[in-house]
Tab-separated table of C-alpha atoms in Angstrom:
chain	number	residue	atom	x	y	z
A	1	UNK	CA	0.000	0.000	0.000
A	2	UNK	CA	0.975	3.420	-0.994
A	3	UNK	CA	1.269	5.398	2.367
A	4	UNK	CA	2.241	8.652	1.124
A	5	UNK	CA	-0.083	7.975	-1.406
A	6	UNK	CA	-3.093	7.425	0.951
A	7	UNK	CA	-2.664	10.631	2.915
A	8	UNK	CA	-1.733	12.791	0.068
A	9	UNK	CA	-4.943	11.953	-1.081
A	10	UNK	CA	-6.651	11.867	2.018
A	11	UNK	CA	-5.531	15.695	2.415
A	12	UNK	CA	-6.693	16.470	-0.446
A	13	UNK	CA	-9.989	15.386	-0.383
A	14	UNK	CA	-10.799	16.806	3.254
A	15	UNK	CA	-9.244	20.446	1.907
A	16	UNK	CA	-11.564	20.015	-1.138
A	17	UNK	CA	-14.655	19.925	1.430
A	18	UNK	CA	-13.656	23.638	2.023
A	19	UNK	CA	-15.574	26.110	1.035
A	20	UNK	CA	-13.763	28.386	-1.237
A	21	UNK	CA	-13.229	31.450	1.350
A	22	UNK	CA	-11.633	28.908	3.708
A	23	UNK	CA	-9.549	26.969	0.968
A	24	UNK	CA	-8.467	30.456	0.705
A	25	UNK	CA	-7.270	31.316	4.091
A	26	UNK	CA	-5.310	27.972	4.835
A	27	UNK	CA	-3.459	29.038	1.519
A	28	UNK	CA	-3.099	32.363	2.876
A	29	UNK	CA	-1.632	31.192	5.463
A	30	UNK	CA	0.654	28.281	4.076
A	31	UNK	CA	1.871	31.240	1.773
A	32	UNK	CA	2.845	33.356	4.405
A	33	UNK	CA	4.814	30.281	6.340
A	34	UNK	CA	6.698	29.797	2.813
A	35	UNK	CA	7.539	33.993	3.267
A	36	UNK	CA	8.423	33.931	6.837
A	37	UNK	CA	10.957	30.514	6.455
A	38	UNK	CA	12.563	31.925	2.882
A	39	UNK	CA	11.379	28.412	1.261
A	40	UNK	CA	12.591	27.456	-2.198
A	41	UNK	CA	9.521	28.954	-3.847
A	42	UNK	CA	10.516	32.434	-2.777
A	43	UNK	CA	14.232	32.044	-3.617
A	44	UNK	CA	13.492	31.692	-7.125
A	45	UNK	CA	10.602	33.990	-7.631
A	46	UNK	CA	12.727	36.469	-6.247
A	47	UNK	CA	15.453	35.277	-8.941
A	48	UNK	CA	12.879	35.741	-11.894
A	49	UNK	CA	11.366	39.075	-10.191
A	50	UNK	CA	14.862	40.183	-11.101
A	51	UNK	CA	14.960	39.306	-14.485
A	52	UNK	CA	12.178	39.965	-15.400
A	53	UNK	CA	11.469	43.251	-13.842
A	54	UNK	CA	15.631	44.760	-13.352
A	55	UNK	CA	14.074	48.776	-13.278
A	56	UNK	CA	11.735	47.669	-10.294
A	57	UNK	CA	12.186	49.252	-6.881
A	58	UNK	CA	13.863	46.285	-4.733
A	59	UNK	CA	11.634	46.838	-2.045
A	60	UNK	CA	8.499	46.885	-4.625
A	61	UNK	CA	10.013	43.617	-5.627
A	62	UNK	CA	10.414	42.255	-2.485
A	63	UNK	CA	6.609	42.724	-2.116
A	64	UNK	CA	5.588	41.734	-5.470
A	65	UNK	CA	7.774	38.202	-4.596
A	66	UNK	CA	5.882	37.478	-1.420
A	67	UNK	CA	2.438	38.275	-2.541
A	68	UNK	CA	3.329	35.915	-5.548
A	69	UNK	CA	4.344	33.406	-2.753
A	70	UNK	CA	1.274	33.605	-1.046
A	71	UNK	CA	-0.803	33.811	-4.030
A	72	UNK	CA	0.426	30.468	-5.441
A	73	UNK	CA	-0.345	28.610	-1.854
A	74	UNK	CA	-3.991	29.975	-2.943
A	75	UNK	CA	-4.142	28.422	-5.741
A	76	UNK	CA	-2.858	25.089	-4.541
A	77	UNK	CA	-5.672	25.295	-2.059
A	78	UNK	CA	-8.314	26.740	-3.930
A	79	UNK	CA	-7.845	23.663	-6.762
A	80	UNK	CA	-8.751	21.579	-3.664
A	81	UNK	CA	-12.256	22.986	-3.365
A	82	UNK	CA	-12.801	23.560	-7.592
A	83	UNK	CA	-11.943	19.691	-8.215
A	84	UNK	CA	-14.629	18.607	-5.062
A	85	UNK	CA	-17.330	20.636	-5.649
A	86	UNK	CA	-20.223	20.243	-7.911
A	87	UNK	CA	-19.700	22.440	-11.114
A	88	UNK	CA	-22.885	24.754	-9.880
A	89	UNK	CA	-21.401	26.051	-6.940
A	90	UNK	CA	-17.700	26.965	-9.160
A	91	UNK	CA	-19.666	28.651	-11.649
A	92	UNK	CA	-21.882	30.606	-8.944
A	93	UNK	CA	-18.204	31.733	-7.817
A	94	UNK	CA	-17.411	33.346	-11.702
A	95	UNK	CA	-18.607	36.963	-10.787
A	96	UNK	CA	-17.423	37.918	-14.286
A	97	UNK	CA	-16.107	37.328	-17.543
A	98	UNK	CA	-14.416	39.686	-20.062
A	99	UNK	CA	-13.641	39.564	-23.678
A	100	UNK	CA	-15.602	36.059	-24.211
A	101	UNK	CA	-16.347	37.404	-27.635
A	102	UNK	CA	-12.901	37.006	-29.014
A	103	UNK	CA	-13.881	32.657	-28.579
A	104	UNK	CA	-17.156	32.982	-28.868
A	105	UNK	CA	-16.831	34.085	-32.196
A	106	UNK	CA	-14.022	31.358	-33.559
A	107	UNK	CA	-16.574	28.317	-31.606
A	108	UNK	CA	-19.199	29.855	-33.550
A	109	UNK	CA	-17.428	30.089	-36.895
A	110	UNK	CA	-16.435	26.296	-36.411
A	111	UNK	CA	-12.889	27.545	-37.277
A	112	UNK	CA	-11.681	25.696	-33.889
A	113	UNK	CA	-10.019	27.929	-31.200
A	114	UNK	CA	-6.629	27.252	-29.611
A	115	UNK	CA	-6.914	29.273	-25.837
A	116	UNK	CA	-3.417	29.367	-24.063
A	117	UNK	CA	-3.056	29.667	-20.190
A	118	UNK	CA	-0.856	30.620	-18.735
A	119	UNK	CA	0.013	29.541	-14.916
A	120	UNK	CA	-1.857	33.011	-14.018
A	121	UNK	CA	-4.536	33.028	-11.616
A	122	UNK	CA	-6.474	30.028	-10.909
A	123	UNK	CA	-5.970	28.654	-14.653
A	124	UNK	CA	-8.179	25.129	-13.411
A	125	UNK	CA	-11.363	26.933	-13.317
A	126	UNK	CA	-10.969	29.314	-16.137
A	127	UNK	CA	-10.300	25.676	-17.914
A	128	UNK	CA	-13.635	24.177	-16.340
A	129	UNK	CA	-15.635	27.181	-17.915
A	130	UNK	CA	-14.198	26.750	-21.516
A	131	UNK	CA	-15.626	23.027	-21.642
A	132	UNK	CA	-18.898	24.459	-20.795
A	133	UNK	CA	-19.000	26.326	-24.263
A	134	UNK	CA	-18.154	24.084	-26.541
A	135	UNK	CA	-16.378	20.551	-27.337
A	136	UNK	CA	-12.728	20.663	-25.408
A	137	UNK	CA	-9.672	18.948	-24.953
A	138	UNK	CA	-6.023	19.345	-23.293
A	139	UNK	CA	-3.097	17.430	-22.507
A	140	UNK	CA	-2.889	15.736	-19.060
A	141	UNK	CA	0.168	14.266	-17.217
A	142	UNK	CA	-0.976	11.726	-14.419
A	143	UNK	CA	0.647	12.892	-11.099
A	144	UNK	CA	3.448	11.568	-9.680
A	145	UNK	CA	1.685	10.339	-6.689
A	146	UNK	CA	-0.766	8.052	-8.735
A	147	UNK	CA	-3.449	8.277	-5.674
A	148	UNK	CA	-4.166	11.628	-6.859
A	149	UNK	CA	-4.945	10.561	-10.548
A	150	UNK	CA	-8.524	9.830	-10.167
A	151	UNK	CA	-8.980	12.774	-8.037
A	152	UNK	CA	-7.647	15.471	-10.539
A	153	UNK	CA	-8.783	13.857	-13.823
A	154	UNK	CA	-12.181	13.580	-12.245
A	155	UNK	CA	-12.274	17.281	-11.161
A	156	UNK	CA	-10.801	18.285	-14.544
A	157	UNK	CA	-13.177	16.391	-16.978
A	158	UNK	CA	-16.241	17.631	-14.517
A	159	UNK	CA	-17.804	19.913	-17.098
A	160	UNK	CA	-16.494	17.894	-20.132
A	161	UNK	CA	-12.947	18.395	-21.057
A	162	UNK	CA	-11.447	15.262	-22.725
A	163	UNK	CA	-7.708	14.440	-21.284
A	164	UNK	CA	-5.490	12.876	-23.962
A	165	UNK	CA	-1.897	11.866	-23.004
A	166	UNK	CA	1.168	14.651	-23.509
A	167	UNK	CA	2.689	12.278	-26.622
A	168	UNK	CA	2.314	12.412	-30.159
A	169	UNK	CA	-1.168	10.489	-29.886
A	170	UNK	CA	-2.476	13.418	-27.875
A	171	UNK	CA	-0.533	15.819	-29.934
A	172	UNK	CA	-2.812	14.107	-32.979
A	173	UNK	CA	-6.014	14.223	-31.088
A	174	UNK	CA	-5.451	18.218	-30.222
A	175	UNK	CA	-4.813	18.423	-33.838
A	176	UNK	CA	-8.003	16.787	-35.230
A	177	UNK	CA	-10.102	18.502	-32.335
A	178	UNK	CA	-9.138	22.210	-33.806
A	179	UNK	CA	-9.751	20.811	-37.650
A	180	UNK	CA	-13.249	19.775	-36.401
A	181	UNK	CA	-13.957	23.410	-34.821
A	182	UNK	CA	-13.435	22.363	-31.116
A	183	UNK	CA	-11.653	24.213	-28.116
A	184	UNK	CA	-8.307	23.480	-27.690
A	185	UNK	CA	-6.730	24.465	-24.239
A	186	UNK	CA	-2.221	24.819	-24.045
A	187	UNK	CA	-0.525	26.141	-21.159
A	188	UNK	CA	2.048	28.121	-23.281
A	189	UNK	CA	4.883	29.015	-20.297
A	190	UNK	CA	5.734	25.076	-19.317
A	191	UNK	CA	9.739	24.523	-20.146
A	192	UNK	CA	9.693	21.772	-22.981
A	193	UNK	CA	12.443	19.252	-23.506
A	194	UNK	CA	14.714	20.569	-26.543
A	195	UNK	CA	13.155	18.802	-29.028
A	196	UNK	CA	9.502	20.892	-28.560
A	197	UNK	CA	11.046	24.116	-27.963
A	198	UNK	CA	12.941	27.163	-29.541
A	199	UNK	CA	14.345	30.137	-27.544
A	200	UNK	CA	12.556	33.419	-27.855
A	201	UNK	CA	12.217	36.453	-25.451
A	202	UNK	CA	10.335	36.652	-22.375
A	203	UNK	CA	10.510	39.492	-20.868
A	204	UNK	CA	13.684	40.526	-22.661
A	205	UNK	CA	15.405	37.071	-21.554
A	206	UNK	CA	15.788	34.025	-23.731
A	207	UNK	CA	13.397	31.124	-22.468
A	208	UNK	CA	13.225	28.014	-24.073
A	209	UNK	CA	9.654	28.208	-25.437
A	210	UNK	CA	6.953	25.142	-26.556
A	211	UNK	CA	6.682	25.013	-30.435
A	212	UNK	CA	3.458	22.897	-29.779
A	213	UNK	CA	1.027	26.210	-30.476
A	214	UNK	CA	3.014	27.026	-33.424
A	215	UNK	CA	2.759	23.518	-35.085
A	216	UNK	CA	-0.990	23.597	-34.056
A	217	UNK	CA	-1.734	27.056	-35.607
A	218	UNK	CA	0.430	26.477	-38.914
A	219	UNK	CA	-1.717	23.456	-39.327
A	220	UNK	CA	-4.909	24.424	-39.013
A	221	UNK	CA	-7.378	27.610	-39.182
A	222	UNK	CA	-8.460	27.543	-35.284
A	223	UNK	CA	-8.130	31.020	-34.158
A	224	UNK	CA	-5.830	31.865	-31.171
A	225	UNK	CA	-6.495	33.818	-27.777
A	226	UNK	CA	-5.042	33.994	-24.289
A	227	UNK	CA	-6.991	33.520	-21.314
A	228	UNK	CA	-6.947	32.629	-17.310
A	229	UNK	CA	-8.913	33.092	-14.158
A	230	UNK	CA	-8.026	36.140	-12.278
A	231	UNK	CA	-8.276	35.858	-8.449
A	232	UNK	CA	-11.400	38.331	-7.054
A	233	UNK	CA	-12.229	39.209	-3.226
A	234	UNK	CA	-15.349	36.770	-3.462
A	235	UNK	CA	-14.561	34.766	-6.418
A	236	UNK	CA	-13.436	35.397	-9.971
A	237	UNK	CA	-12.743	37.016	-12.884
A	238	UNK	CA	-12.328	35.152	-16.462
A	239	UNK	CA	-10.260	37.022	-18.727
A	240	UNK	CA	-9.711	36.800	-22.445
A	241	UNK	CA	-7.209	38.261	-24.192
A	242	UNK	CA	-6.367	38.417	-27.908
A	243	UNK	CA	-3.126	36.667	-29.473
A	244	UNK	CA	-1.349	39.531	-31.658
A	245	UNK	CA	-1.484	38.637	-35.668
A	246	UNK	CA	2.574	37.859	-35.346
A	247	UNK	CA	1.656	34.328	-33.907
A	248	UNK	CA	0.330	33.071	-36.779
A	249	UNK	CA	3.108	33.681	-38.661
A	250	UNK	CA	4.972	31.066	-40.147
A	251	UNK	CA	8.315	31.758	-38.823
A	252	UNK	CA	8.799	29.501	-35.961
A	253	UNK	CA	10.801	32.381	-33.875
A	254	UNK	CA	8.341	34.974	-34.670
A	255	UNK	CA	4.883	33.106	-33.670
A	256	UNK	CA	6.755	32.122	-30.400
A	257	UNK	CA	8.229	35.560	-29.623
A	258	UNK	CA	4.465	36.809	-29.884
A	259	UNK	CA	3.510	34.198	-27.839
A	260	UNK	CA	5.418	34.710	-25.026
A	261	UNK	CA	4.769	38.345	-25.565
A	262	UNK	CA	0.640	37.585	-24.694
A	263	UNK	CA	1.399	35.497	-21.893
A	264	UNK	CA	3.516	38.391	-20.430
A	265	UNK	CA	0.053	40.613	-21.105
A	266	UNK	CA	-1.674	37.774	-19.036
A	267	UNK	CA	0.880	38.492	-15.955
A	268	UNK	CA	0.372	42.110	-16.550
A	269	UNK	CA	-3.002	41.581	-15.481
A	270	UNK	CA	-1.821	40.676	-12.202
A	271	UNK	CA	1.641	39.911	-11.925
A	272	UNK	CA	1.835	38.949	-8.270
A	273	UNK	CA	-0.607	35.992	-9.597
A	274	UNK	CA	1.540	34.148	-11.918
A	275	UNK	CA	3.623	30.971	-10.786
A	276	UNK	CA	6.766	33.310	-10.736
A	277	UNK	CA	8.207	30.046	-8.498
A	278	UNK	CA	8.778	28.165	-11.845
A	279	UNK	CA	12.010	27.872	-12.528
A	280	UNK	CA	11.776	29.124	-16.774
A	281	UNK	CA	15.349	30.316	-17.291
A	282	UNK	CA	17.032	27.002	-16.357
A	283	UNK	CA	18.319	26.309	-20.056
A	284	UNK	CA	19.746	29.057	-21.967
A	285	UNK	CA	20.626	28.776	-25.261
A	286	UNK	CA	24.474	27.626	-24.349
A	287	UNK	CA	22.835	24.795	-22.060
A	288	UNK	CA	21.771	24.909	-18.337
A	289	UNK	CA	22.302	27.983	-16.470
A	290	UNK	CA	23.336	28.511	-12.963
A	291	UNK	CA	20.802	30.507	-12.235
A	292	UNK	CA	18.613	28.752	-9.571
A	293	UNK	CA	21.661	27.086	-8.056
A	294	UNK	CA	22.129	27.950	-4.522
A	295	UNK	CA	25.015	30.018	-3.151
């Protein structure tokens, strides 16, 4: 029997019988323990604050790093809740959504619509909405600890989303869903391997980028837009944004440097809600950096 396993899972479903505003304060508060003990996760936001932002006032920075801290806690605890609870009581929690148009119009032109997310926000329910509007699919990675499988597969197919496997048979099946006129969901800021990425700016810095929307869009006719689930007093905010005409291009380094260019209007939104804790600048074009290594 898988111990860790058990209680991993065991945590997780008694956190998921949370209601949101309390899912919200243990996060809070897990957050703040991460601030007050200099954990990893504030190490390297503060690493990427610095790149990313170099003009910033230090101490502005030094905020910005531990709201980001605190705000990622609250979204590990808030996914808790989302995955438990029945769909009506998430979507009673979406107090508004902006720029829906700019999918509404590709799902209704049966052009297929590929909607990139960026780890902004709460990203889980803004991808729980989209199935609710039309046909939808995205690539899913079982977790490590395999107790939580059922658990997150179950909360992410809740309003309909079909989970295909991150290989080239899910590759194929995001493919055919766009050519048919369905939704197609990417989280454009992951690091790839080498052989599904190309460097291109982000925020001034070469990242090594995921060629996977580029392939899709050069492929296809599905219309392209940014989008993710902003983090409200009571609830939230769904936010569409639209993907500038470069990313179509067929120039791979182009469509990806306008690609990272609308997830970085995405943290603009609300930069102290994006994942800055991932660690993006850990291969640079010569190879692995030093970067995140510890002094």
């Amino acid at each position: 029997m898988d111990i860790k396993g058990a209680l991993a899972a065991t945590a997780l479903k008694l956190v998921g019988r949370l209601p949101l505003r309390w899912s919200r304060r243990l996060g809070r508060v897990f957050g703040w323990l991460a601030v007050l003990f200099r954990g990893e996760s504030l190490r390297v936001t503060r690493i990427n604050l610095e790149l990313c932002y170099p003009g910033m006032d230090p101490a502005e920075r030094e905020q910005l790093a531990r709201r980001s801290v605190v705000h990622t806690a609250m979204t590990g605890f808030e996914v808790a809740t989302l995955w438990r609870q029945p769909w009506s009581r998430s979507e009673d929690q979406i107090l508004r959504v902006r720029n829906q148009q700019l999918l509404s119009d590709g799902v209704d032109e049966g052009q297929g619509v590929l909607v990139l997310m960026p780890h902004t926000g709460n990203w889980e329910i803004f991808g729980m909405y989209l199935a609710t509007l039309g046909p939808s699919i995205a690539l899913y990675a079982p977790p490590k600890i395999a107790a939580l499988d059922p658990i997150i597969r179950s909360g992410r197919e809740v309003t309909g989303t079909q989970m295909v496997p991150t290989n080239v048979h899910g590759v194929r099946a995001l493919l055919k869903a766009l050519k048919n006129g369905d939704i197609v969901m990417v989280l454009p800021d992951q690091e790839p391997d080498t052989t599904g990425g190309d460097f291109a700016p982000f925020f001034g810095k070469p990242a090594l980028t995921m060629t996977l929307a580029h392939n899709l869009l050069k492929r296809t006719k599905a219309r392209c837009v940014f989008g993710f689930g902003k983090r409200l007093k009571d609830g939230f905010e769904l936010v569409f944004l639209p993907a500038e005409q470069a990313i179509y291009s067929d120039e791979q380094k182009v469509s990806l440097a306008a690609m990272n260019r609308g997830v970085e209007a995405c943290i603009a939104e609300a930069p102290e809600q994006y994942q800055w804790e991932y660690k993006r600048f850990r291969r640079g074009p010569e190879g692995k950096t030093r970067l995140y290594r510890k002094a």
